[in-house]
Amino acid sequence: MGPTDLAKEDRPVVSFRAKVTKTARSTILVVDDEPEICELVTYNLAREGYRVLSEREGESGLDRVFKSPPDLLILDLLLPKLSGLEVLQAIRSEPRTRSLPVLILTARGTEMDKLVGFERGADDYLTKPFSPKELVARVGAILRRTRGDEAAAPTKIGPFQLDRERHQVLLHSREIHLTPTEFRLLEYLLQRPGRVFSREQLLDKVWGLGYFGETRTVDVHVRRLRSKLGKDAKLIRTVTGVGYSAEIPKA
């Protein structure tokens, strides 16, 4: 069954807009040049109560993000005028949008494609054709882990200070800019300094869902996190054949 068939299946067109208005929670922007995909994604997310907007070109999608950042961006890679990777790079380079959660939704599904997407700052990666139920689950998981349920005072752990409400990390009083998933990964490792977590444990606890992705996802995010820690990259330790841990120096 193709995307068009899925989009038409049991589609309650009349009640669609009313439900979005009544139960809207988060705004999600879909940037994809395929009308059938936009329709399918919009229908399934709106049915869950999300407010869904869409753009068909990379340039117009980026303009909308800069003018009014959504709570989550679903981004195709093969876009006219500006590619998805170019859009992602621009978003991560702009202070106001660098922490915007981004889920790549694309037909490019090789391991290298996924690694490049994560290297450029994607929080999640889903390939076409896809299950609408899986998409909805991933969207929910991203929003849960990037928002948190309660505001909390900034937490100081060794040389780090984490402010979850402001999505801010200070290292030796210097701010480092992390994507939502990088922030959550660092926060989770710092909760139990010295404890070694397997890649599978990190996928489950940081990405959630009983995550559908691959363990290489963890490696890519750890590599990006270390690069941003600079000379303190050694604070994230690799335990060969096991996983990763945060090593906090004793005061």
PDB file of C-alpha atoms in Angstrom:
ATOM      1  CA  MET A   1       0.000   0.000   0.000  1.00  0.00           C
ATOM      2  CA  GLY A   2       1.503   3.361  -1.037  1.00  0.00           C
ATOM      3  CA  PRO A   3       1.396   6.720   0.766  1.00  0.00           C
ATOM      4  CA  THR A   4      -1.629   7.875  -1.210  1.00  0.00           C
ATOM      5  CA  ASP A   5      -3.614   4.771  -0.250  1.00  0.00           C
ATOM      6  CA  LEU A   6      -2.649   5.141   3.395  1.00  0.00           C
ATOM      7  CA  ALA A   7      -3.650   8.795   3.366  1.00  0.00           C
ATOM      8  CA  LYS A   8      -7.100   7.922   2.045  1.00  0.00           C
ATOM      9  CA  GLU A   9      -7.755   5.052   4.434  1.00  0.00           C
ATOM     10  CA  ASP A  10     -10.642   5.763   6.859  1.00  0.00           C
ATOM     11  CA  ARG A  11     -10.202   9.482   6.395  1.00  0.00           C
ATOM     12  CA  PRO A  12     -12.809  11.585   8.344  1.00  0.00           C
ATOM     13  CA  VAL A  13     -12.448  14.746   6.294  1.00  0.00           C
ATOM     14  CA  VAL A  14     -15.347  16.652   7.879  1.00  0.00           C
ATOM     15  CA  SER A  15     -14.169  16.474  11.512  1.00  0.00           C
ATOM     16  CA  PHE A  16     -10.485  17.003  10.728  1.00  0.00           C
ATOM     17  CA  ARG A  17     -10.147  20.772  11.228  1.00  0.00           C
ATOM     18  CA  ALA A  18     -12.436  20.922  14.241  1.00  0.00           C
ATOM     19  CA  LYS A  19     -10.373  18.346  16.077  1.00  0.00           C
ATOM     20  CA  VAL A  20      -7.116  20.196  15.424  1.00  0.00           C
ATOM     21  CA  THR A  21      -8.548  23.459  16.750  1.00  0.00           C
ATOM     22  CA  LYS A  22      -9.993  21.843  19.834  1.00  0.00           C
ATOM     23  CA  THR A  23      -7.032  19.774  20.986  1.00  0.00           C
ATOM     24  CA  ALA A  24      -3.996  21.481  19.455  1.00  0.00           C
ATOM     25  CA  ARG A  25      -0.908  21.065  21.631  1.00  0.00           C
ATOM     26  CA  SER A  26       2.260  21.501  19.641  1.00  0.00           C
ATOM     27  CA  THR A  27       2.923  23.031  16.241  1.00  0.00           C
ATOM     28  CA  ILE A  28       4.691  20.787  13.745  1.00  0.00           C
ATOM     29  CA  LEU A  29       6.055  21.993  10.417  1.00  0.00           C
ATOM     30  CA  VAL A  30       6.363  19.451   7.591  1.00  0.00           C
ATOM     31  CA  VAL A  31       8.712  20.376   4.732  1.00  0.00           C
ATOM     32  CA  ASP A  32       8.313  17.889   1.878  1.00  0.00           C
ATOM     33  CA  ASP A  33       7.783  18.383  -1.857  1.00  0.00           C
ATOM     34  CA  GLU A  34       5.494  15.346  -2.204  1.00  0.00           C
ATOM     35  CA  PRO A  35       1.828  16.373  -1.722  1.00  0.00           C
ATOM     36  CA  GLU A  36       0.811  12.813  -0.796  1.00  0.00           C
ATOM     37  CA  ILE A  37       3.394  12.667   1.981  1.00  0.00           C
ATOM     38  CA  CYS A  38       2.381  16.066   3.360  1.00  0.00           C
ATOM     39  CA  GLU A  39      -1.237  14.950   3.313  1.00  0.00           C
ATOM     40  CA  LEU A  40      -0.485  11.648   5.020  1.00  0.00           C
ATOM     41  CA  VAL A  41       1.686  13.191   7.740  1.00  0.00           C
ATOM     42  CA  THR A  42      -0.726  16.065   8.338  1.00  0.00           C
ATOM     43  CA  TYR A  43      -3.727  13.792   8.652  1.00  0.00           C
ATOM     44  CA  ASN A  44      -2.123  11.388  11.119  1.00  0.00           C
ATOM     45  CA  LEU A  45      -0.565  14.074  13.332  1.00  0.00           C
ATOM     46  CA  ALA A  46      -3.658  16.272  13.304  1.00  0.00           C
ATOM     47  CA  ARG A  47      -5.718  13.275  14.392  1.00  0.00           C
ATOM     48  CA  GLU A  48      -3.506  13.211  17.514  1.00  0.00           C
ATOM     49  CA  GLY A  49      -4.267  16.866  18.215  1.00  0.00           C
ATOM     50  CA  TYR A  50      -1.182  18.526  16.762  1.00  0.00           C
ATOM     51  CA  ARG A  51      -1.326  21.735  14.738  1.00  0.00           C
ATOM     52  CA  VAL A  52       0.365  20.863  11.443  1.00  0.00           C
ATOM     53  CA  LEU A  53       1.755  23.295   8.857  1.00  0.00           C
ATOM     54  CA  SER A  54       3.497  22.391   5.610  1.00  0.00           C
ATOM     55  CA  GLU A  55       5.859  23.806   2.998  1.00  0.00           C
ATOM     56  CA  ARG A  56       6.927  22.227  -0.294  1.00  0.00           C
ATOM     57  CA  GLU A  57      10.357  23.862  -0.775  1.00  0.00           C
ATOM     58  CA  GLY A  58      13.456  24.082   1.374  1.00  0.00           C
ATOM     59  CA  GLU A  59      13.716  27.838   1.042  1.00  0.00           C
ATOM     60  CA  SER A  60      10.118  28.561   2.052  1.00  0.00           C
ATOM     61  CA  GLY A  61      10.366  26.014   4.856  1.00  0.00           C
ATOM     62  CA  LEU A  62      13.451  27.717   6.269  1.00  0.00           C
ATOM     63  CA  ASP A  63      11.783  31.124   6.020  1.00  0.00           C
ATOM     64  CA  ARG A  64       8.813  29.852   8.015  1.00  0.00           C
ATOM     65  CA  VAL A  65      11.084  28.323  10.667  1.00  0.00           C
ATOM     66  CA  PHE A  66      12.943  31.622  11.117  1.00  0.00           C
ATOM     67  CA  LYS A  67       9.763  33.703  11.197  1.00  0.00           C
ATOM     68  CA  SER A  68       7.886  31.484  13.642  1.00  0.00           C
ATOM     69  CA  PRO A  69       9.773  28.423  14.930  1.00  0.00           C
ATOM     70  CA  PRO A  70       7.529  25.366  15.353  1.00  0.00           C
ATOM     71  CA  ASP A  71       7.830  22.904  18.214  1.00  0.00           C
ATOM     72  CA  LEU A  72       9.125  20.243  15.812  1.00  0.00           C
ATOM     73  CA  LEU A  73      10.284  20.152  12.191  1.00  0.00           C
ATOM     74  CA  ILE A  74       9.740  17.112   9.947  1.00  0.00           C
ATOM     75  CA  LEU A  75      12.166  17.542   7.075  1.00  0.00           C
ATOM     76  CA  ASP A  76      12.690  15.779   3.751  1.00  0.00           C
ATOM     77  CA  LEU A  77      16.209  15.777   2.296  1.00  0.00           C
ATOM     78  CA  LEU A  78      15.383  15.933  -1.419  1.00  0.00           C
ATOM     79  CA  LEU A  79      13.828  19.394  -1.672  1.00  0.00           C
ATOM     80  CA  PRO A  80      13.783  21.997  -4.468  1.00  0.00           C
ATOM     81  CA  LYS A  81      15.716  25.278  -4.143  1.00  0.00           C
ATOM     82  CA  LEU A  82      17.394  24.324  -0.865  1.00  0.00           C
ATOM     83  CA  SER A  83      18.182  20.759   0.176  1.00  0.00           C
ATOM     84  CA  GLY A  84      17.116  19.329   3.511  1.00  0.00           C
ATOM     85  CA  LEU A  85      20.737  19.178   4.718  1.00  0.00           C
ATOM     86  CA  GLU A  86      21.198  22.847   3.826  1.00  0.00           C
ATOM     87  CA  VAL A  87      18.034  23.711   5.731  1.00  0.00           C
ATOM     88  CA  LEU A  88      19.235  21.713   8.729  1.00  0.00           C
ATOM     89  CA  GLN A  89      22.647  23.358   8.671  1.00  0.00           C
ATOM     90  CA  ALA A  90      21.075  26.836   8.574  1.00  0.00           C
ATOM     91  CA  ILE A  91      18.801  25.969  11.492  1.00  0.00           C
ATOM     92  CA  ARG A  92      21.682  24.682  13.619  1.00  0.00           C
ATOM     93  CA  SER A  93      23.744  27.788  12.790  1.00  0.00           C
ATOM     94  CA  GLU A  94      21.090  30.236  13.975  1.00  0.00           C
ATOM     95  CA  PRO A  95      21.027  30.817  17.780  1.00  0.00           C
ATOM     96  CA  ARG A  96      17.252  31.182  17.926  1.00  0.00           C
ATOM     97  CA  THR A  97      16.588  27.837  16.198  1.00  0.00           C
ATOM     98  CA  ARG A  98      19.651  25.691  16.957  1.00  0.00           C
ATOM     99  CA  SER A  99      17.752  23.740  19.636  1.00  0.00           C
ATOM    100  CA  LEU A 100      14.722  23.084  17.389  1.00  0.00           C
ATOM    101  CA  PRO A 101      13.920  19.334  17.287  1.00  0.00           C
ATOM    102  CA  VAL A 102      14.267  17.971  13.740  1.00  0.00           C
ATOM    103  CA  LEU A 103      13.064  14.619  12.432  1.00  0.00           C
ATOM    104  CA  ILE A 104      14.303  13.730   8.944  1.00  0.00           C
ATOM    105  CA  LEU A 105      11.722  11.886   6.844  1.00  0.00           C
ATOM    106  CA  THR A 106      13.207  10.807   3.528  1.00  0.00           C
ATOM    107  CA  ALA A 107      13.557   8.096   0.918  1.00  0.00           C
ATOM    108  CA  ARG A 108      17.340   8.177   1.371  1.00  0.00           C
ATOM    109  CA  GLY A 109      17.841   5.223   3.666  1.00  0.00           C
ATOM    110  CA  THR A 110      21.437   4.017   3.408  1.00  0.00           C
ATOM    111  CA  GLU A 111      23.550   3.874   6.546  1.00  0.00           C
ATOM    112  CA  MET A 112      25.733   6.698   5.210  1.00  0.00           C
ATOM    113  CA  ASP A 113      22.667   8.885   4.591  1.00  0.00           C
ATOM    114  CA  LYS A 114      21.568   8.367   8.185  1.00  0.00           C
ATOM    115  CA  LEU A 115      25.017   9.043   9.593  1.00  0.00           C
ATOM    116  CA  VAL A 116      25.298  12.273   7.607  1.00  0.00           C
ATOM    117  CA  GLY A 117      21.847  13.339   8.807  1.00  0.00           C
ATOM    118  CA  PHE A 118      22.773  12.781  12.432  1.00  0.00           C
ATOM    119  CA  GLU A 119      26.163  14.432  11.932  1.00  0.00           C
ATOM    120  CA  ARG A 120      24.397  17.542  10.647  1.00  0.00           C
ATOM    121  CA  GLY A 121      22.241  17.668  13.774  1.00  0.00           C
ATOM    122  CA  ALA A 122      19.064  15.631  13.159  1.00  0.00           C
ATOM    123  CA  ASP A 123      17.371  14.326  16.300  1.00  0.00           C
ATOM    124  CA  ASP A 124      15.744  11.379  14.542  1.00  0.00           C
ATOM    125  CA  TYR A 125      15.668   9.773  11.095  1.00  0.00           C
ATOM    126  CA  LEU A 126      12.804   7.862   9.490  1.00  0.00           C
ATOM    127  CA  THR A 127      12.856   6.436   5.967  1.00  0.00           C
ATOM    128  CA  LYS A 128      10.076   6.221   3.396  1.00  0.00           C
ATOM    129  CA  PRO A 129       7.920   4.229   3.027  1.00  0.00           C
ATOM    130  CA  PHE A 130       7.028   4.540   6.689  1.00  0.00           C
ATOM    131  CA  SER A 131       4.380   3.498   9.162  1.00  0.00           C
ATOM    132  CA  PRO A 132       2.157   6.423  10.217  1.00  0.00           C
ATOM    133  CA  LYS A 133       1.885   4.842  13.678  1.00  0.00           C
ATOM    134  CA  GLU A 134       5.667   4.790  14.007  1.00  0.00           C
ATOM    135  CA  LEU A 135       5.875   8.417  12.868  1.00  0.00           C
ATOM    136  CA  VAL A 136       3.318   9.491  15.478  1.00  0.00           C
ATOM    137  CA  ALA A 137       5.178   7.526  18.168  1.00  0.00           C
ATOM    138  CA  ARG A 138       8.502   9.104  17.258  1.00  0.00           C
ATOM    139  CA  VAL A 139       7.039  12.610  17.187  1.00  0.00           C
ATOM    140  CA  GLY A 140       5.543  12.084  20.635  1.00  0.00           C
ATOM    141  CA  ALA A 141       8.821  10.721  21.996  1.00  0.00           C
ATOM    142  CA  ILE A 142      10.852  13.643  20.618  1.00  0.00           C
ATOM    143  CA  LEU A 143       8.502  16.217  22.106  1.00  0.00           C
ATOM    144  CA  ARG A 144       8.438  14.461  25.487  1.00  0.00           C
ATOM    145  CA  ARG A 145      12.189  14.251  25.798  1.00  0.00           C
ATOM    146  CA  THR A 146      12.829  17.799  24.581  1.00  0.00           C
ATOM    147  CA  ARG A 147      10.276  19.487  26.806  1.00  0.00           C
ATOM    148  CA  GLY A 148      10.233  17.663  30.103  1.00  0.00           C
ATOM    149  CA  ASP A 149       7.229  17.631  32.387  1.00  0.00           C
ATOM    150  CA  GLU A 150       8.336  20.086  35.051  1.00  0.00           C
ATOM    151  CA  ALA A 151      10.549  23.136  35.269  1.00  0.00           C
ATOM    152  CA  ALA A 152      13.538  22.588  37.521  1.00  0.00           C
ATOM    153  CA  ALA A 153      16.322  24.712  38.913  1.00  0.00           C
ATOM    154  CA  PRO A 154      19.655  24.546  37.074  1.00  0.00           C
ATOM    155  CA  THR A 155      21.691  21.512  38.110  1.00  0.00           C
ATOM    156  CA  LYS A 156      25.452  21.626  38.684  1.00  0.00           C
ATOM    157  CA  ILE A 157      27.385  18.404  38.129  1.00  0.00           C
ATOM    158  CA  GLY A 158      31.153  18.762  38.182  1.00  0.00           C
ATOM    159  CA  PRO A 159      32.151  21.389  35.610  1.00  0.00           C
ATOM    160  CA  PHE A 160      28.690  21.262  34.018  1.00  0.00           C
ATOM    161  CA  GLN A 161      25.634  23.342  34.783  1.00  0.00           C
ATOM    162  CA  LEU A 162      22.407  22.198  33.101  1.00  0.00           C
ATOM    163  CA  ASP A 163      19.321  24.362  32.854  1.00  0.00           C
ATOM    164  CA  ARG A 164      16.557  22.150  31.483  1.00  0.00           C
ATOM    165  CA  GLU A 165      13.948  24.902  31.271  1.00  0.00           C
ATOM    166  CA  ARG A 166      16.185  27.125  29.131  1.00  0.00           C
ATOM    167  CA  HIS A 167      17.845  24.185  27.343  1.00  0.00           C
ATOM    168  CA  GLN A 168      21.213  25.606  28.318  1.00  0.00           C
ATOM    169  CA  VAL A 169      24.484  23.892  29.185  1.00  0.00           C
ATOM    170  CA  LEU A 170      27.464  25.655  30.726  1.00  0.00           C
ATOM    171  CA  LEU A 171      30.855  23.964  30.854  1.00  0.00           C
ATOM    172  CA  HIS A 172      33.359  25.822  33.051  1.00  0.00           C
ATOM    173  CA  SER A 173      30.862  28.737  32.870  1.00  0.00           C
ATOM    174  CA  ARG A 174      31.052  28.726  29.052  1.00  0.00           C
ATOM    175  CA  GLU A 175      27.861  27.975  27.133  1.00  0.00           C
ATOM    176  CA  ILE A 176      27.906  25.080  24.680  1.00  0.00           C
ATOM    177  CA  HIS A 177      25.117  24.745  22.161  1.00  0.00           C
ATOM    178  CA  LEU A 178      23.494  21.308  21.928  1.00  0.00           C
ATOM    179  CA  THR A 179      20.632  19.893  19.917  1.00  0.00           C
ATOM    180  CA  PRO A 180      17.720  18.546  22.007  1.00  0.00           C
ATOM    181  CA  THR A 181      18.946  14.959  21.710  1.00  0.00           C
ATOM    182  CA  GLU A 182      22.544  15.878  22.550  1.00  0.00           C
ATOM    183  CA  PHE A 183      21.265  17.732  25.618  1.00  0.00           C
ATOM    184  CA  ARG A 184      19.220  14.737  26.763  1.00  0.00           C
ATOM    185  CA  LEU A 185      22.132  12.352  26.138  1.00  0.00           C
ATOM    186  CA  LEU A 186      24.517  14.457  28.222  1.00  0.00           C
ATOM    187  CA  GLU A 187      21.918  14.922  30.944  1.00  0.00           C
ATOM    188  CA  TYR A 188      21.298  11.171  31.169  1.00  0.00           C
ATOM    189  CA  LEU A 189      24.997  10.281  31.338  1.00  0.00           C
ATOM    190  CA  LEU A 190      25.551  12.913  34.029  1.00  0.00           C
ATOM    191  CA  GLN A 191      22.757  11.549  36.207  1.00  0.00           C
ATOM    192  CA  ARG A 192      25.053   8.669  37.192  1.00  0.00           C
ATOM    193  CA  PRO A 193      28.676   9.679  36.658  1.00  0.00           C
ATOM    194  CA  GLY A 194      30.977   6.718  36.265  1.00  0.00           C
ATOM    195  CA  ARG A 195      28.243   4.263  35.358  1.00  0.00           C
ATOM    196  CA  VAL A 196      28.668   2.631  31.964  1.00  0.00           C
ATOM    197  CA  PHE A 197      25.552   2.555  29.802  1.00  0.00           C
ATOM    198  CA  SER A 198      25.255   0.254  26.814  1.00  0.00           C
ATOM    199  CA  ARG A 199      24.167   1.673  23.473  1.00  0.00           C
ATOM    200  CA  GLU A 200      20.890  -0.231  23.808  1.00  0.00           C
ATOM    201  CA  GLN A 201      20.241   1.326  27.225  1.00  0.00           C
ATOM    202  CA  LEU A 202      20.922   4.802  25.872  1.00  0.00           C
ATOM    203  CA  LEU A 203      18.636   4.246  22.886  1.00  0.00           C
ATOM    204  CA  ASP A 204      15.855   3.169  25.232  1.00  0.00           C
ATOM    205  CA  LYS A 205      16.304   5.912  27.841  1.00  0.00           C
ATOM    206  CA  VAL A 206      17.349   8.868  25.691  1.00  0.00           C
ATOM    207  CA  TRP A 207      15.506   8.208  22.426  1.00  0.00           C
ATOM    208  CA  GLY A 208      12.611   6.343  24.027  1.00  0.00           C
ATOM    209  CA  LEU A 209       9.922   4.242  22.323  1.00  0.00           C
ATOM    210  CA  GLY A 210      11.883   1.058  22.701  1.00  0.00           C
ATOM    211  CA  TYR A 211      13.580   3.015  19.901  1.00  0.00           C
ATOM    212  CA  PHE A 212      13.336   1.645  16.362  1.00  0.00           C
ATOM    213  CA  GLY A 213      16.740   2.935  15.307  1.00  0.00           C
ATOM    214  CA  GLU A 214      20.259   1.536  15.166  1.00  0.00           C
ATOM    215  CA  THR A 215      22.965   1.576  17.831  1.00  0.00           C
ATOM    216  CA  ARG A 216      25.191   3.586  15.459  1.00  0.00           C
ATOM    217  CA  THR A 217      22.834   6.466  16.190  1.00  0.00           C
ATOM    218  CA  VAL A 218      24.317   6.643  19.686  1.00  0.00           C
ATOM    219  CA  ASP A 219      27.891   6.659  18.372  1.00  0.00           C
ATOM    220  CA  VAL A 220      27.177   9.587  16.049  1.00  0.00           C
ATOM    221  CA  HIS A 221      25.568  11.666  18.788  1.00  0.00           C
ATOM    222  CA  VAL A 222      28.385  10.911  21.231  1.00  0.00           C
ATOM    223  CA  ARG A 223      30.915  11.990  18.591  1.00  0.00           C
ATOM    224  CA  ARG A 224      29.042  15.258  18.022  1.00  0.00           C
ATOM    225  CA  LEU A 225      28.735  15.835  21.752  1.00  0.00           C
ATOM    226  CA  ARG A 226      32.469  15.303  22.275  1.00  0.00           C
ATOM    227  CA  SER A 227      33.326  17.700  19.472  1.00  0.00           C
ATOM    228  CA  LYS A 228      31.334  20.394  21.244  1.00  0.00           C
ATOM    229  CA  LEU A 229      33.023  19.693  24.583  1.00  0.00           C
ATOM    230  CA  GLY A 230      36.372  20.518  22.977  1.00  0.00           C
ATOM    231  CA  LYS A 231      39.312  19.872  25.306  1.00  0.00           C
ATOM    232  CA  ASP A 232      36.880  18.300  27.789  1.00  0.00           C
ATOM    233  CA  ALA A 233      35.787  15.598  25.324  1.00  0.00           C
ATOM    234  CA  LYS A 234      37.484  13.026  27.578  1.00  0.00           C
ATOM    235  CA  LEU A 235      34.670  13.560  30.110  1.00  0.00           C
ATOM    236  CA  ILE A 236      32.631  11.190  27.928  1.00  0.00           C
ATOM    237  CA  ARG A 237      34.450   7.860  28.109  1.00  0.00           C
ATOM    238  CA  THR A 238      34.142   4.941  25.685  1.00  0.00           C
ATOM    239  CA  VAL A 239      34.230   1.493  27.232  1.00  0.00           C
ATOM    240  CA  THR A 240      35.124  -0.781  24.328  1.00  0.00           C
ATOM    241  CA  GLY A 241      32.530  -3.456  23.688  1.00  0.00           C
ATOM    242  CA  VAL A 242      30.173  -2.042  26.321  1.00  0.00           C
ATOM    243  CA  GLY A 243      29.141   1.584  25.881  1.00  0.00           C
ATOM    244  CA  TYR A 244      29.700   5.047  27.329  1.00  0.00           C
ATOM    245  CA  SER A 245      29.976   6.820  30.662  1.00  0.00           C
ATOM    246  CA  ALA A 246      30.433  10.351  31.984  1.00  0.00           C
ATOM    247  CA  GLU A 247      33.599  10.819  34.017  1.00  0.00           C
ATOM    248  CA  ILE A 248      33.428  13.753  36.428  1.00  0.00           C
ATOM    249  CA  PRO A 249      36.760  14.774  38.013  1.00  0.00           C
ATOM    250  CA  LYS A 250      36.835  14.866  41.787  1.00  0.00           C
ATOM    251  CA  ALA A 251      36.862  18.336  43.286  1.00  0.00           C
TER     252      ALA A 251
END
